[in-house]
PDB file of C-alpha atoms and ligand atoms in Angstrom:
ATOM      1  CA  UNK A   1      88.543 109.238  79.293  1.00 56.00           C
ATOM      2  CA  UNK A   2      89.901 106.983  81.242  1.00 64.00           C
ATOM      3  CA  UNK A   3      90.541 103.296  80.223  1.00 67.00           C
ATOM      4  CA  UNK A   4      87.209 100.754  81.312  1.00 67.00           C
ATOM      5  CA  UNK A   5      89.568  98.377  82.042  1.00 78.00           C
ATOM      6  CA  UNK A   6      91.405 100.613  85.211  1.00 93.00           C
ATOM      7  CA  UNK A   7      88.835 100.720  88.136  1.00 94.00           C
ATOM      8  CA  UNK A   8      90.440 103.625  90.006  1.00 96.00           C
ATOM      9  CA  UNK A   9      92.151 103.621  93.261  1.00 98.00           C
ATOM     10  CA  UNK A  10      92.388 106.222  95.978  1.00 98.00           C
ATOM     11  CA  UNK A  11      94.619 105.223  98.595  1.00 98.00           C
ATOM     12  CA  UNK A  12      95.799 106.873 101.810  1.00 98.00           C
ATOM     13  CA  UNK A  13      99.614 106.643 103.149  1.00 98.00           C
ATOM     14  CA  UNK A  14      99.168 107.374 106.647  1.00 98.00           C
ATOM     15  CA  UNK A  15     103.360 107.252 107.056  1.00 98.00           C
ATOM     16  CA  UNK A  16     103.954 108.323 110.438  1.00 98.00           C
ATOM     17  CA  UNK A  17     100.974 109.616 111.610  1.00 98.00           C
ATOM     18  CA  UNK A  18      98.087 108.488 113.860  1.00 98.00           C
ATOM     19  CA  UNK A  19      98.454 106.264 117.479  1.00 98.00           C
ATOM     20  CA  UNK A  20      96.564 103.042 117.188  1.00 98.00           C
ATOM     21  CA  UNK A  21      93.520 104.357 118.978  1.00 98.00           C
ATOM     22  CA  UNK A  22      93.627 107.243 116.295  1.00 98.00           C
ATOM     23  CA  UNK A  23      93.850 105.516 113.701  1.00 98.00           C
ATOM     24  CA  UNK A  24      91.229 103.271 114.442  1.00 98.00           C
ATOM     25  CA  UNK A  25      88.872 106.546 114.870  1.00 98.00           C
ATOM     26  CA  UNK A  26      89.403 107.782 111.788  1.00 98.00           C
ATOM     27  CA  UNK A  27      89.125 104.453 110.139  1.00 98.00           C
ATOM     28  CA  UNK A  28      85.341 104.249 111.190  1.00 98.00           C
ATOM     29  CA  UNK A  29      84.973 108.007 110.218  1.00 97.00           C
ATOM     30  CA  UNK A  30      85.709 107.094 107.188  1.00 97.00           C
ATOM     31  CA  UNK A  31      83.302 103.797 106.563  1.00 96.00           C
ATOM     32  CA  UNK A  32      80.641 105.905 107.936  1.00 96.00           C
ATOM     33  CA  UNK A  33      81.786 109.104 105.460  1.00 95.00           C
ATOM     34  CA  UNK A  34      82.533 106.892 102.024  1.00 94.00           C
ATOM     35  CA  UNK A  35      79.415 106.532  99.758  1.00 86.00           C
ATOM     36  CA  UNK A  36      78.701 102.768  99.333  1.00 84.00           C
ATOM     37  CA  UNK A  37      78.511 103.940  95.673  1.00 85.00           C
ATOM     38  CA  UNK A  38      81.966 105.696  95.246  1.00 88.00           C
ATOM     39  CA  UNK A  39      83.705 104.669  91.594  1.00 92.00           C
ATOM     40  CA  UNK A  40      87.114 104.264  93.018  1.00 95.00           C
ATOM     41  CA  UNK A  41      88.395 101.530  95.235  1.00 96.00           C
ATOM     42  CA  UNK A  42      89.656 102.640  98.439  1.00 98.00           C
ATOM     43  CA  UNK A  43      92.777 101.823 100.474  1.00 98.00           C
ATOM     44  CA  UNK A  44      94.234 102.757 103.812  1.00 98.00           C
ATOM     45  CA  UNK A  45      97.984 102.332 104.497  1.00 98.00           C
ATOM     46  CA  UNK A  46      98.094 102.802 108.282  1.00 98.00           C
ATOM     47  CA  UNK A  47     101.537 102.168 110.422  1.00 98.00           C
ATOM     48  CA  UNK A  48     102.104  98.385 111.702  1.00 98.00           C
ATOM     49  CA  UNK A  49     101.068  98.471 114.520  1.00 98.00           C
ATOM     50  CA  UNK A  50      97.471 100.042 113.486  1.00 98.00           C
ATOM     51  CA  UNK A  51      96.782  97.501 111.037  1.00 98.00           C
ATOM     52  CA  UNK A  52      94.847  95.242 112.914  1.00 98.00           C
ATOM     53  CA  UNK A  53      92.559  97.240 114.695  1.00 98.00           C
ATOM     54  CA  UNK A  54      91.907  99.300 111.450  1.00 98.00           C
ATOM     55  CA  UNK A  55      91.046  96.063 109.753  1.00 98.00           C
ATOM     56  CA  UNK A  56      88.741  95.244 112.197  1.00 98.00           C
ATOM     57  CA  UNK A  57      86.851  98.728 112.011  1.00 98.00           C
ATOM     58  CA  UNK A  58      86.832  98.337 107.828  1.00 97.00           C
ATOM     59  CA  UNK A  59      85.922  94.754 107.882  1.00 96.00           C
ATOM     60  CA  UNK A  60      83.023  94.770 105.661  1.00 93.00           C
ATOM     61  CA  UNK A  61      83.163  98.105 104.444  1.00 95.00           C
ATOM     62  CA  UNK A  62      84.081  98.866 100.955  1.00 93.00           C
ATOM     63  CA  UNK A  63      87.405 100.054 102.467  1.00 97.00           C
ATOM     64  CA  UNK A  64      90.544  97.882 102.057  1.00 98.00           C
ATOM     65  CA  UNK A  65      93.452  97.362 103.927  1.00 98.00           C
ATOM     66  CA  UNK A  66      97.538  98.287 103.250  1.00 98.00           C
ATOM     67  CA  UNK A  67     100.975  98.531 104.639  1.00 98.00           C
ATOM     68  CA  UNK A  68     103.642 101.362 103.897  1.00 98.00           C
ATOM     69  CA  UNK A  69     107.064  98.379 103.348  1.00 98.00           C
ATOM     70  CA  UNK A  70     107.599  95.054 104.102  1.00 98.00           C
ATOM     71  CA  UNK A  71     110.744  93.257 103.889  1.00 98.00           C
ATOM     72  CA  UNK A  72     111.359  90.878 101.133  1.00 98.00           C
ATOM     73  CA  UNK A  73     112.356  87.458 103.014  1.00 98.00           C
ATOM     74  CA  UNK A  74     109.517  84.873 104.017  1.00 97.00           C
ATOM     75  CA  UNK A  75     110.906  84.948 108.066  1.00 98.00           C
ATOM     76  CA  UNK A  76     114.351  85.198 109.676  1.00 98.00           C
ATOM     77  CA  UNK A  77     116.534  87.204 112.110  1.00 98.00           C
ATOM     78  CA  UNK A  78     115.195  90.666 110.861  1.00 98.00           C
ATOM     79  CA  UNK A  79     114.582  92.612 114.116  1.00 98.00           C
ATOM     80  CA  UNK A  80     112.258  95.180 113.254  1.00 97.00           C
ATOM     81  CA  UNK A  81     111.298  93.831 109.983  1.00 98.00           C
ATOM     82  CA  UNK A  82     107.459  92.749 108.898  1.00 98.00           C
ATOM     83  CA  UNK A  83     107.446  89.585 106.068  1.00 98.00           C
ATOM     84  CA  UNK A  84     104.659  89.805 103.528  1.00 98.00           C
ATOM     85  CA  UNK A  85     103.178  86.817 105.075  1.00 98.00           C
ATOM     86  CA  UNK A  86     103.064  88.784 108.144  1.00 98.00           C
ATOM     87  CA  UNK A  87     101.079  91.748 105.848  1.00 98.00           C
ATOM     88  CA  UNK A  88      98.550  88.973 104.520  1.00 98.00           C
ATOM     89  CA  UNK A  89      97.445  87.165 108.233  1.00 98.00           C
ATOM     90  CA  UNK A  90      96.462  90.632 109.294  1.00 98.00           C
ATOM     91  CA  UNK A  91      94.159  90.851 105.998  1.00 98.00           C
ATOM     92  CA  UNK A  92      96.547  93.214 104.008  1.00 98.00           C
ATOM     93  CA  UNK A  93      95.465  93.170 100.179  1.00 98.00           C
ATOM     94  CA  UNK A  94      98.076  95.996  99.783  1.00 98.00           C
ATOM     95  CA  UNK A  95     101.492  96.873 100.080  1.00 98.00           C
ATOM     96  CA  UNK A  96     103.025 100.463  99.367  1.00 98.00           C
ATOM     97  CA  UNK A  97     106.802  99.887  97.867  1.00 98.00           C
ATOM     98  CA  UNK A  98     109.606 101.557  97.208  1.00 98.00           C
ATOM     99  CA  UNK A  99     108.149 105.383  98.895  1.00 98.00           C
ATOM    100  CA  UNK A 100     110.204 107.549  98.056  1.00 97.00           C
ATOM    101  CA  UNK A 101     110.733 108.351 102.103  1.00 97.00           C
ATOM    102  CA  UNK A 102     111.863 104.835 102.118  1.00 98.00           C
ATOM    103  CA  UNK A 103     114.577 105.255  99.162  1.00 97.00           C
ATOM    104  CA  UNK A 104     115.507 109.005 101.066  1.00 96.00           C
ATOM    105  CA  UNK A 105     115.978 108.262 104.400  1.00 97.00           C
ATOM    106  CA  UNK A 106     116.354 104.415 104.592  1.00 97.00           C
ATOM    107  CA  UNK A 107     118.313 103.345 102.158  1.00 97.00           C
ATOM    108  CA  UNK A 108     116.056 101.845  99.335  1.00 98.00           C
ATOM    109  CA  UNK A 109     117.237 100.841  96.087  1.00 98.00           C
ATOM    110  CA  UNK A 110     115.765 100.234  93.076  1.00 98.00           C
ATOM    111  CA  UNK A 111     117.404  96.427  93.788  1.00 97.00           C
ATOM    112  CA  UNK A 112     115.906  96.368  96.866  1.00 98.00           C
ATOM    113  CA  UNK A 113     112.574  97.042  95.808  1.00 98.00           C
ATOM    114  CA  UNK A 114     112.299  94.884  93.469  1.00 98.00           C
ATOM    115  CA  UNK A 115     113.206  92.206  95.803  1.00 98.00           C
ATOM    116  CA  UNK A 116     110.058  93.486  98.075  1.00 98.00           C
ATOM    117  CA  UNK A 117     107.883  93.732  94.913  1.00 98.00           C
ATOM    118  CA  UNK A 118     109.072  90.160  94.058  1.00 98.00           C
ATOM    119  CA  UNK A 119     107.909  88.625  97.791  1.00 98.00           C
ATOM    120  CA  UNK A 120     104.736  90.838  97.988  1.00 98.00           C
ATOM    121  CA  UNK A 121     103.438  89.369  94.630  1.00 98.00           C
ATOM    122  CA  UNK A 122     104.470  85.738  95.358  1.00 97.00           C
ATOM    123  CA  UNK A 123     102.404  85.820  98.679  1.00 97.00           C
ATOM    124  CA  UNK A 124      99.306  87.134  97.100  1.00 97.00           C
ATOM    125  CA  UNK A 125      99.802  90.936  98.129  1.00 98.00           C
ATOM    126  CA  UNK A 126      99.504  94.219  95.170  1.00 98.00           C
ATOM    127  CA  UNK A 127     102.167  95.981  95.164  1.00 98.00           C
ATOM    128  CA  UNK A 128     101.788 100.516  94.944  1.00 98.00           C
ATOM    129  CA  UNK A 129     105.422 100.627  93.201  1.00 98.00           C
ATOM    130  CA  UNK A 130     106.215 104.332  93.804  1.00 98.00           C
ATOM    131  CA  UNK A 131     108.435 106.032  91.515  1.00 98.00           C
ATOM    132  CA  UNK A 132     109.191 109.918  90.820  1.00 98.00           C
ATOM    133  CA  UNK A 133     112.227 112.196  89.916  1.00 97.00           C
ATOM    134  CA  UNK A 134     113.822 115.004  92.754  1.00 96.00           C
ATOM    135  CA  UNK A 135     113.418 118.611  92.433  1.00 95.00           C
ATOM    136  CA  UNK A 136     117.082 118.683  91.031  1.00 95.00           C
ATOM    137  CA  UNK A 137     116.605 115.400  88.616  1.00 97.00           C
ATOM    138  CA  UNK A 138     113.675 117.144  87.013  1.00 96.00           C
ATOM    139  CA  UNK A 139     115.498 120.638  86.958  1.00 94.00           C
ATOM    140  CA  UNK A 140     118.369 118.828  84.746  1.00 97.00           C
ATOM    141  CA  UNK A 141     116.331 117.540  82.199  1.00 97.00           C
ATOM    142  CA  UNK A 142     116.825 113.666  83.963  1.00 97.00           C
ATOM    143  CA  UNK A 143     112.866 112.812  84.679  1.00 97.00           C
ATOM    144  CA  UNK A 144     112.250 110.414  82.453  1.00 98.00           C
ATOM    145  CA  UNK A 145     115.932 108.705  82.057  1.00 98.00           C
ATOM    146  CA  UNK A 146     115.588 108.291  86.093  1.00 98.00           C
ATOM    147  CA  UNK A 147     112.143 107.024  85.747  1.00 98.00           C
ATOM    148  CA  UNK A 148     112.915 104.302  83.234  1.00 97.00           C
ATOM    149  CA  UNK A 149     115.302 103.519  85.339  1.00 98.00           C
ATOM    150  CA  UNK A 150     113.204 102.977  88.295  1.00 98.00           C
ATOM    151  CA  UNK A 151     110.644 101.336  86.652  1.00 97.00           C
ATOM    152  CA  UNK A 152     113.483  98.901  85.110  1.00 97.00           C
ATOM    153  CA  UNK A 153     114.959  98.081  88.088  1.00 98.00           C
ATOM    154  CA  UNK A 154     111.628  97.255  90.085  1.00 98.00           C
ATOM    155  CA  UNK A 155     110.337  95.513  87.542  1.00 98.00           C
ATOM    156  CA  UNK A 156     113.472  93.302  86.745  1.00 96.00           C
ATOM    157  CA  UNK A 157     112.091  89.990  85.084  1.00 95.00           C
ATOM    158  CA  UNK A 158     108.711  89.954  85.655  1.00 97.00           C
ATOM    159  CA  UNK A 159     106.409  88.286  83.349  1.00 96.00           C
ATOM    160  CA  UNK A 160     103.515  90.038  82.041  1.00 95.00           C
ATOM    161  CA  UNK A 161     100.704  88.786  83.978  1.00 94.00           C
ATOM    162  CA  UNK A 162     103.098  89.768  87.472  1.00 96.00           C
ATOM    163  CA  UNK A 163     103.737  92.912  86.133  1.00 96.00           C
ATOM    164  CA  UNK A 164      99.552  93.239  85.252  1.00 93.00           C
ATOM    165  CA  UNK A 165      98.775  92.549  88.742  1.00 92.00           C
ATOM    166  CA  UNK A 166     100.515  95.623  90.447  1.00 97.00           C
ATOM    167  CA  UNK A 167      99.821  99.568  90.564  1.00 98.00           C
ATOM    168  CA  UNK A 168     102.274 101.382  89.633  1.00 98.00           C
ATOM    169  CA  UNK A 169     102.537 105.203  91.580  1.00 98.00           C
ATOM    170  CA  UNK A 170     104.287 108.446  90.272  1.00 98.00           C
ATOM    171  CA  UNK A 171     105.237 110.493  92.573  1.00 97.00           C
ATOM    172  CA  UNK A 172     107.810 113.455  92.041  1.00 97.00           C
ATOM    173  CA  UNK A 173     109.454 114.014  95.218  1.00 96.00           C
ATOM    174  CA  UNK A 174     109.846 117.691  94.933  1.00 95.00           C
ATOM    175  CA  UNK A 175     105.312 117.327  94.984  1.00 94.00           C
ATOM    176  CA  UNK A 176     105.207 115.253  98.343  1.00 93.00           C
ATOM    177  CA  UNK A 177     104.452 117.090 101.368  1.00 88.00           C
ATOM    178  CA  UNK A 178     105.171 119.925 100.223  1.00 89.00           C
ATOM    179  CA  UNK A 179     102.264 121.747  98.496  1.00 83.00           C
ATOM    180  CA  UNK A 180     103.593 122.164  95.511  1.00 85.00           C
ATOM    181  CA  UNK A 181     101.295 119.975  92.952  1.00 86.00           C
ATOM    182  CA  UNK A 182     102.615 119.046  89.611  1.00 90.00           C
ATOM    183  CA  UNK A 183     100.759 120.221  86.745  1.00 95.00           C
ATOM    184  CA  UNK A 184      98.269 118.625  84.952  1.00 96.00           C
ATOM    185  CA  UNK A 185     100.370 118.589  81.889  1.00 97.00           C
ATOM    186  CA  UNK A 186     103.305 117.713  83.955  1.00 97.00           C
ATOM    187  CA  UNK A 187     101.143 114.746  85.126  1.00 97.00           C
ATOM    188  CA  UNK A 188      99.533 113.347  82.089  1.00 97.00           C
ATOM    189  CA  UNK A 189     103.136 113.849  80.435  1.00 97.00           C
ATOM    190  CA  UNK A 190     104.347 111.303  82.836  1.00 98.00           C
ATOM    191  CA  UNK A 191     102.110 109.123  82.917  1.00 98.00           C
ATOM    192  CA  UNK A 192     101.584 108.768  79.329  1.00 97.00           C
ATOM    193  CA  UNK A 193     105.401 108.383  78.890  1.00 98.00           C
ATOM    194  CA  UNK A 194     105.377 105.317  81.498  1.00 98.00           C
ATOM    195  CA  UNK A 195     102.530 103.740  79.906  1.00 97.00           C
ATOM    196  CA  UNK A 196     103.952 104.076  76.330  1.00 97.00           C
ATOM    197  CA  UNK A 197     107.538 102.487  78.392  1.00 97.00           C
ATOM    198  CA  UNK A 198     105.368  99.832  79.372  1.00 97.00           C
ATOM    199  CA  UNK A 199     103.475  99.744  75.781  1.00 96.00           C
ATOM    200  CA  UNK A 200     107.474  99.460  74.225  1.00 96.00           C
ATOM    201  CA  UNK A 201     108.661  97.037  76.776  1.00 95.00           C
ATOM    202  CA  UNK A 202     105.787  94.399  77.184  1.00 94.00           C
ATOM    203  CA  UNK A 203     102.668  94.935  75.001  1.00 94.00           C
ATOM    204  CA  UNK A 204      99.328  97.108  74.837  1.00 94.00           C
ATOM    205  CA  UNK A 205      97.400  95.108  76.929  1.00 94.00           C
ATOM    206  CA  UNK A 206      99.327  95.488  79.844  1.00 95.00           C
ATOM    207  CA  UNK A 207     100.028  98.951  79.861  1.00 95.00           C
ATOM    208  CA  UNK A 208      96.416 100.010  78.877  1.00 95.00           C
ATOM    209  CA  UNK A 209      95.142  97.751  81.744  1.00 95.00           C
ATOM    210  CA  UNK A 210      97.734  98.652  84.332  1.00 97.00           C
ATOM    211  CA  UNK A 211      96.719 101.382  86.850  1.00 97.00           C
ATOM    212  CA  UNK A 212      99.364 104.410  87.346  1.00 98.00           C
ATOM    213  CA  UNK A 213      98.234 106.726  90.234  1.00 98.00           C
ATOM    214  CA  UNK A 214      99.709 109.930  90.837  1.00 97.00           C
ATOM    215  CA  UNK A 215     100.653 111.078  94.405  1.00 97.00           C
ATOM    216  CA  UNK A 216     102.371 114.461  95.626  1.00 96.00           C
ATOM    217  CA  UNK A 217     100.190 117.073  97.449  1.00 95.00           C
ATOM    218  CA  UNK A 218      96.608 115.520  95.872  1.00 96.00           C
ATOM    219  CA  UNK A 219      93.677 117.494  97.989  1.00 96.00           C
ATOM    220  CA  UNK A 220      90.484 118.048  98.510  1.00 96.00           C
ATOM    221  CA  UNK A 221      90.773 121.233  96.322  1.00 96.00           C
ATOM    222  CA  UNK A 222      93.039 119.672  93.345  1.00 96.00           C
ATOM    223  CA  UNK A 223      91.921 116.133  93.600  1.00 97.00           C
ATOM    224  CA  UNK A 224      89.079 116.610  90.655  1.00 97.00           C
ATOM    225  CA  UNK A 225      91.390 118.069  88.242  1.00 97.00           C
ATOM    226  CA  UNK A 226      94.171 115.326  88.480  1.00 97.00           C
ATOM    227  CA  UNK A 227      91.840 112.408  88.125  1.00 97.00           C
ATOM    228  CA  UNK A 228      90.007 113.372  85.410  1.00 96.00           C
ATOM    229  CA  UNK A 229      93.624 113.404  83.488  1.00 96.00           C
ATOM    230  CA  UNK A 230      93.475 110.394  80.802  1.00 95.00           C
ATOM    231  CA  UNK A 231      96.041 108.154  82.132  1.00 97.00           C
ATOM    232  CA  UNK A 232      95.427 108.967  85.845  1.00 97.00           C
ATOM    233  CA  UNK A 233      93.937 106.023  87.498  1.00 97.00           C
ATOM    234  CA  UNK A 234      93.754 107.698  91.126  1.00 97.00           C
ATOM    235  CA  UNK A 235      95.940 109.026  94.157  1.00 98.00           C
ATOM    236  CA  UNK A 236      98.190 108.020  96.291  1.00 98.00           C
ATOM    237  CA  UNK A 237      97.353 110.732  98.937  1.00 98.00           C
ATOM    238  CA  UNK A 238      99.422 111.711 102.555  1.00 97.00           C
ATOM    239  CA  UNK A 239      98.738 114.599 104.122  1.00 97.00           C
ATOM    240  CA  UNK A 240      95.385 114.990 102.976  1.00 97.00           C
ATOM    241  CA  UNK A 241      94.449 111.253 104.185  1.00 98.00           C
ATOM    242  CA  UNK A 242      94.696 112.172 107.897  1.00 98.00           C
ATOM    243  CA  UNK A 243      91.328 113.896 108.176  1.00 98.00           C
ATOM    244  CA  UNK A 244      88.199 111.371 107.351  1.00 98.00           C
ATOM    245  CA  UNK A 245      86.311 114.137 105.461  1.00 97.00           C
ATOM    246  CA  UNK A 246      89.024 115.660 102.972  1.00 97.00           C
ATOM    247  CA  UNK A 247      89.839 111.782 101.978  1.00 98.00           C
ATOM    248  CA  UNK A 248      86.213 111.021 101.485  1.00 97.00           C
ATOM    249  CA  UNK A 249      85.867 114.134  99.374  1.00 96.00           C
ATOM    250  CA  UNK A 250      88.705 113.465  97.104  1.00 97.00           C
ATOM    251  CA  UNK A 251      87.582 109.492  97.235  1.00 97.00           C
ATOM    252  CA  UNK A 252      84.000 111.553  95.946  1.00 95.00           C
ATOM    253  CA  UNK A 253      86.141 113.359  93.219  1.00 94.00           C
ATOM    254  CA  UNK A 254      86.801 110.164  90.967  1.00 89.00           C
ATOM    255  CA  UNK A 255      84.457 109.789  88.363  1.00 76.00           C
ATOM    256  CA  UNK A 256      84.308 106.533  86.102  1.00 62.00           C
TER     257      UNK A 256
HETATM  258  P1  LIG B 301     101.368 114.059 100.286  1.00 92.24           P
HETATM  259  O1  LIG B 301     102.106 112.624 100.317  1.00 92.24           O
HETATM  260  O2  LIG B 301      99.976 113.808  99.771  1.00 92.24           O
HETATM  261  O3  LIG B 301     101.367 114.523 101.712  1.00 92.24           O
HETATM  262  O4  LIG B 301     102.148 114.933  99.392  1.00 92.24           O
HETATM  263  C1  LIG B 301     101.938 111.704  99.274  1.00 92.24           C
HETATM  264  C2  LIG B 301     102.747 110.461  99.555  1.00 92.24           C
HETATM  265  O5  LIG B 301     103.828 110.571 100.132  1.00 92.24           O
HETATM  266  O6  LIG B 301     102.346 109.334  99.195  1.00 92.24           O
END
């Protein structure tokens, strides 16, 4: 049973996906779809340049707005770059950080993230801090030594109340995209281990108040099973987010 505490969250990463007018579309699909009732909180993570117009078609729904990155300075000679101040005028609550597409193919650090997980909470925004082990990490016996160490080096010096007012997401890479779902032993392990990490490090409070999501393949068909799991406090959902009516039935999955 999960904690009262942990209101759960089901959020979708659109990543690359969707052209503005698309996006919008499926946006609306899903106000109209989404019970007003639903347990979980909802969030969609659209590209940039979709985030206004899908905040217009959610304003007043029960569906919240996020972006996928953000760099971690207030303004400057970035080209290309989006500021979390930037995230917050187009009515971002959200901010997905430290994807583990971002670490693969653009360089992320753990340093680096913690930098973006430092601005995002200083201008008001929640960080998703994703974290999760490779194929070959978990094959060698290294997922939880390379998960502590993720988790350390986002988390740097936070204080407690910070660290309380993010969402932290596991996500095994070798489970993204791919099909290939962790178990639900695999999952609670995890999970469990990060919040006893967080238990060790800080102090019961936090970690029994501080929502862990898992993402990696979550669907329509799976989504029931993996948020029932104890110390599962929602999804963090791709490929599955695209369509308005497979996100609205694994939004429908999340009991209280
Ligand atoms: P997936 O992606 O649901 O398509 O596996 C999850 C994610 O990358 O956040």
């Amino acid at each position: 049973m999960r904690h009262m505490q942990r209101k759960p969250l089901v959020a979708a990463n659109w990543k690359m996906y969707k052209t503005v007018m698309e996006a919008v579309d499926t946006a609306r699909r899903m106000c109209q779809r989404i019970a007003a009732d639903a347990v979980a909180e909802v969030m969609i993570a659209p590209a940039f340049v979709s985030l206004a117009g899908v905040g217009e078609a959610i304003r007043g729904s029960r569906i919240v707005l996020g972006a996928q990155n953000m760099h971690w300075e207030k303004e400057g000679a970035f080209t290309g770059e989006v500021s979390a101040a930037m995230l917050q005028s187009v009515g971002c609550r959200y901010v997905i950080l430290g994807h583990s597409e971002r670490r693969q193919f653009f360089g992320e650090t753990d340093s680096s993230v913690h930098r973006k997980i430092v601005a995002a909470l200083q201008a008001g925004l929640i960080p998703v801090f994703c974290i999760g082990e490779t194929e070959a990490e978990r094959d060698s016996q290294q997922t939880f030594s390379v998960l502590e160490r993720q988790l350390g080096g986002g988390l740097g010096q936070l204080n407690d109340q910070e660290i309380q007012s993010l969402v932290i997401a596991y996500e095994p890479v070798w489970a993204i995209g791919t099909g290939k779902t962790a178990s639900n032993d695999q999952i609670q392990d995890v999970h469990a281990f990060l919040r006893r990490y967080l238990e060790d490090k800080y102090n019961n409070a936090l970690a029994k108040s501080i929502r862990i999501l898992y993402g990696g393949s979550v669907k329509a068909g799976n989504a029931k099973q993996i948020l029932a799991l104890p110390d599962v406090d929602g999804a963090l959902v791709g490929g599955a987010s695209l369509d308005a009516e497979s996100f609205a039935c694994i939004v429908e999955s999340c009991s209280g």
